[in-house]
């Protein structure tokens, strides 16, 4: 991949030197990220099986014109063998699992959990749901509208925890704290219309994965040395 980028660059020119330095930093950052992912997935006892890797590889092959075409792209553009590419797939899958772990771990998301619990306490004291949604909800697409989700049917949001919370509520009632795909949520049911529900929610998003990764780098005291 980087070999193809290096072609045609004049490293004696200032622009070429700047491009080379940028690529060196990019490569180093990728290496650091890989080390952090491998360390943290080991600490969390997360792993990826050969079956998972091969399944993902098969999806890529199917989406890109067959195995021969994929091998050609890997060889000619990235200078990778299939074995090397599968190592990249393994890292990708491990990163996905780590992202899911960071999102689901209450200890990692302690501040976020405390924030949503504080909002729930205010609601239980009788504070207005719409006003609190406008003030606290981190879903900017509907916070200004009092957290209105619209008229939804089961499966529409592709989140089983959201469905369970919304469709178990009675009209006018408020849920407790619910862990959904992208954060901690509190729901309120406005009305029932046949099989659909008109609902509102207040969302406090899980910790940003990039921010969490940066914290791990800082804790690991990783230093970046680039040759001058």
Coordinates of C-alpha atoms in Angstrom, one line a residue:
X1 CA 0.0 0.0 0.0
X2 CA 2.7 2.5 1.0
X3 CA 5.0 1.3 -1.7
X4 CA 2.6 2.5 -4.3
X5 CA 2.3 5.9 -2.6
X6 CA 6.1 6.3 -2.5
X7 CA 6.4 6.0 -6.3
X8 CA 6.8 9.4 -8.0
X9 CA 7.7 11.4 -4.9
X10 CA 10.8 13.5 -5.0
X11 CA 12.3 13.1 -1.5
X12 CA 14.8 15.9 -2.1
X13 CA 12.0 18.5 -2.5
X14 CA 10.4 20.1 0.6
X15 CA 7.0 18.8 -0.5
X16 CA 8.4 15.2 -0.9
X17 CA 10.0 15.4 2.6
X18 CA 6.7 16.5 4.1
X19 CA 4.8 13.7 2.4
X20 CA 7.3 11.1 3.6
X21 CA 7.1 12.4 7.2
X22 CA 3.3 12.3 7.1
X23 CA 3.4 8.7 5.8
X24 CA 5.9 7.7 8.5
X25 CA 3.6 9.2 11.2
X26 CA 0.6 7.5 9.6
X27 CA 2.4 4.1 9.6
X28 CA 3.5 4.6 13.2
X29 CA 0.0 5.5 14.4
X30 CA -1.4 2.3 12.8
X31 CA 1.3 0.3 14.5
X32 CA 0.5 1.9 17.9
X33 CA -3.2 1.3 17.4
X34 CA -2.6 -2.4 16.5
X35 CA -0.5 -2.8 19.7
X36 CA -3.2 -1.2 21.8
X37 CA -6.0 -3.3 20.3
X38 CA -4.0 -6.5 20.8
X39 CA -3.2 -5.7 24.4
X40 CA -6.7 -4.6 25.3
X41 CA -8.5 -7.5 23.6
X42 CA -6.1 -9.9 25.5
X43 CA -6.9 -8.1 28.8
X44 CA -10.7 -8.4 28.1
X45 CA -10.2 -12.0 27.0
X46 CA -11.6 -11.2 23.5
X47 CA -10.6 -13.3 20.5
X48 CA -11.3 -14.0 16.9
X49 CA -11.6 -17.5 15.5
X50 CA -10.3 -18.8 12.1
X51 CA -13.9 -19.4 11.1
X52 CA -14.8 -15.7 11.8
X53 CA -11.7 -14.6 9.7
X54 CA -12.5 -16.9 6.8
X55 CA -16.2 -15.9 6.8
X56 CA -15.2 -12.2 6.6
X57 CA -12.7 -13.0 3.9
X58 CA -15.4 -14.9 1.9
X59 CA -17.7 -11.8 2.2
X60 CA -14.9 -9.6 0.8
X61 CA -14.2 -12.1 -2.1
X62 CA -18.0 -12.3 -2.9
X63 CA -18.3 -8.5 -3.0
X64 CA -15.2 -7.9 -5.1
X65 CA -15.4 -10.2 -8.1
X66 CA -14.1 -13.4 -6.8
X67 CA -11.0 -14.8 -5.2
X68 CA -8.7 -14.4 -8.2
X69 CA -9.6 -10.7 -8.5
X70 CA -9.1 -10.1 -4.8
X71 CA -5.7 -11.8 -4.8
X72 CA -4.7 -9.6 -7.8
X73 CA -5.7 -6.4 -6.0
X74 CA -3.8 -7.5 -2.8
X75 CA -0.7 -8.4 -4.8
X76 CA -0.6 -5.5 -7.3
X77 CA -1.8 -2.6 -5.1
X78 CA -1.2 -3.5 -1.5
X79 CA 1.8 -5.9 -1.9
X80 CA 0.0 -8.3 0.5
X81 CA -0.4 -12.1 0.4
X82 CA -3.8 -13.6 1.3
X83 CA -2.2 -14.7 4.6
X84 CA -1.1 -11.1 5.4
X85 CA -4.6 -9.8 4.4
X86 CA -6.2 -12.2 6.8
X87 CA -4.1 -10.8 9.6
X88 CA -5.6 -7.4 8.7
X89 CA -9.0 -8.9 8.9
X90 CA -8.2 -10.4 12.3
X91 CA -7.2 -6.9 13.6
X92 CA -10.4 -5.4 12.1
X93 CA -12.6 -8.0 13.8
X94 CA -10.8 -7.6 17.1
X95 CA -11.2 -3.9 16.9
X96 CA -15.0 -4.4 16.3
X97 CA -15.2 -6.6 19.4
X98 CA -13.2 -4.1 21.5
X99 CA -15.5 -1.3 20.4
X100 CA -18.5 -3.4 21.5
X101 CA -16.9 -4.1 24.8
X102 CA -16.1 -0.4 25.5
X103 CA -19.7 0.5 24.7
X104 CA -21.2 -2.2 26.9
X105 CA -18.9 -1.9 30.0
X106 CA -20.4 0.2 32.8
X107 CA -17.1 0.7 34.5
X108 CA -15.6 2.3 31.3
X109 CA -18.8 4.4 30.9
X110 CA -19.1 5.4 34.6
X111 CA -19.4 9.1 33.9
X112 CA -22.0 8.5 31.2
X113 CA -24.0 6.2 33.4
X114 CA -23.9 8.7 36.3
X115 CA -25.1 11.4 33.9
X116 CA -28.1 9.5 32.7
X117 CA -29.0 8.4 36.2
X118 CA -29.0 12.0 37.3
X119 CA -31.4 12.8 34.5
X120 CA -33.7 10.0 35.6
X121 CA -33.6 11.3 39.1
X122 CA -34.8 14.7 37.8
X123 CA -37.6 13.0 35.9
X124 CA -38.7 11.1 39.0
X125 CA -39.0 14.5 40.8
X126 CA -41.4 15.7 38.1
X127 CA -39.2 17.6 35.8
X128 CA -40.5 18.0 32.2
X129 CA -39.2 15.3 29.8
X130 CA -39.1 17.5 26.7
X131 CA -37.1 20.2 28.5
X132 CA -34.6 17.7 29.9
X133 CA -34.3 16.0 26.4
X134 CA -33.4 19.4 24.9
X135 CA -30.9 20.1 27.7
X136 CA -29.2 16.7 28.0
X137 CA -29.9 14.4 25.1
X138 CA -26.9 13.7 22.9
X139 CA -29.0 12.7 19.9
X140 CA -28.8 16.1 18.1
X141 CA -31.3 14.9 15.4
X142 CA -34.2 15.2 17.9
X143 CA -33.1 16.8 21.1
X144 CA -34.5 20.1 20.1
X145 CA -37.9 18.4 19.5
X146 CA -38.0 17.1 23.0
X147 CA -36.4 13.8 22.1
X148 CA -39.2 12.8 19.8
X149 CA -38.5 9.5 18.0
X150 CA -41.6 9.6 15.9
X151 CA -44.2 6.9 15.3
X152 CA -42.2 3.7 15.3
X153 CA -43.0 0.0 14.7
X154 CA -41.2 -3.0 16.1
X155 CA -37.8 -3.6 14.4
X156 CA -37.8 -0.2 12.7
X157 CA -34.8 1.0 14.7
X158 CA -32.9 -2.3 14.5
X159 CA -32.4 -2.3 18.3
X160 CA -34.1 -5.0 20.4
X161 CA -33.4 -3.3 23.7
X162 CA -35.1 -0.1 22.4
X163 CA -38.1 -2.2 21.2
X164 CA -38.5 -4.0 24.5
X165 CA -38.4 -0.7 26.4
X166 CA -40.8 1.3 24.2
X167 CA -43.3 -1.5 23.6
X168 CA -43.6 -2.5 27.2
X169 CA -44.4 1.1 28.4
X170 CA -47.9 2.3 29.1
X171 CA -49.1 5.7 27.7
X172 CA -47.5 8.6 29.5
X173 CA -45.0 6.4 31.4
X174 CA -41.2 6.7 31.6
X175 CA -38.8 3.9 31.5
X176 CA -35.7 3.4 33.7
X177 CA -32.2 3.6 32.2
X178 CA -32.0 1.3 29.2
X179 CA -28.7 0.2 27.5
X180 CA -29.3 0.5 23.7
X181 CA -26.9 0.2 20.8
X182 CA -25.4 3.6 21.0
X183 CA -25.8 4.7 24.6
X184 CA -27.8 4.9 27.8
X185 CA -31.4 5.9 27.2
X186 CA -34.6 6.9 29.0
X187 CA -37.9 6.5 27.1
X188 CA -41.3 8.1 27.4
X189 CA -44.4 6.8 25.6
X190 CA -46.6 9.5 24.2
X191 CA -49.3 7.5 22.5
X192 CA -50.3 4.1 21.1
X193 CA -51.6 3.9 17.5
X194 CA -52.4 0.3 16.6
X195 CA -49.1 -1.6 16.4
X196 CA -47.0 1.6 16.4
X197 CA -45.8 3.7 19.3
X198 CA -45.1 7.5 19.4
X199 CA -42.2 7.8 21.8
X200 CA -39.5 10.2 23.0
X201 CA -36.1 9.5 24.5
X202 CA -33.1 11.1 26.2
X203 CA -29.8 9.6 25.0
X204 CA -26.4 9.7 26.7
X205 CA -23.9 8.2 24.3
X206 CA -21.3 5.7 25.3
X207 CA -17.7 6.8 25.6
X208 CA -16.2 7.6 22.2
X209 CA -13.9 4.8 21.1
X210 CA -11.2 7.0 19.7
X211 CA -11.1 9.0 23.0
X212 CA -10.9 5.7 24.9
X213 CA -8.0 4.5 22.6
X214 CA -6.2 7.8 23.2
X215 CA -6.5 7.3 27.0
X216 CA -5.0 3.8 26.7
X217 CA -2.1 5.2 24.7
X218 CA -1.4 7.8 27.3
X219 CA -1.6 5.3 30.1
X220 CA 0.8 3.0 28.2
X221 CA 3.2 6.0 27.9
X222 CA 3.8 5.3 24.2
X223 CA 6.3 7.7 22.7
X224 CA 6.5 8.6 19.0
X225 CA 10.0 9.1 17.6
X226 CA 10.2 10.2 14.0
X227 CA 13.6 10.6 12.4
X228 CA 14.3 14.2 11.6

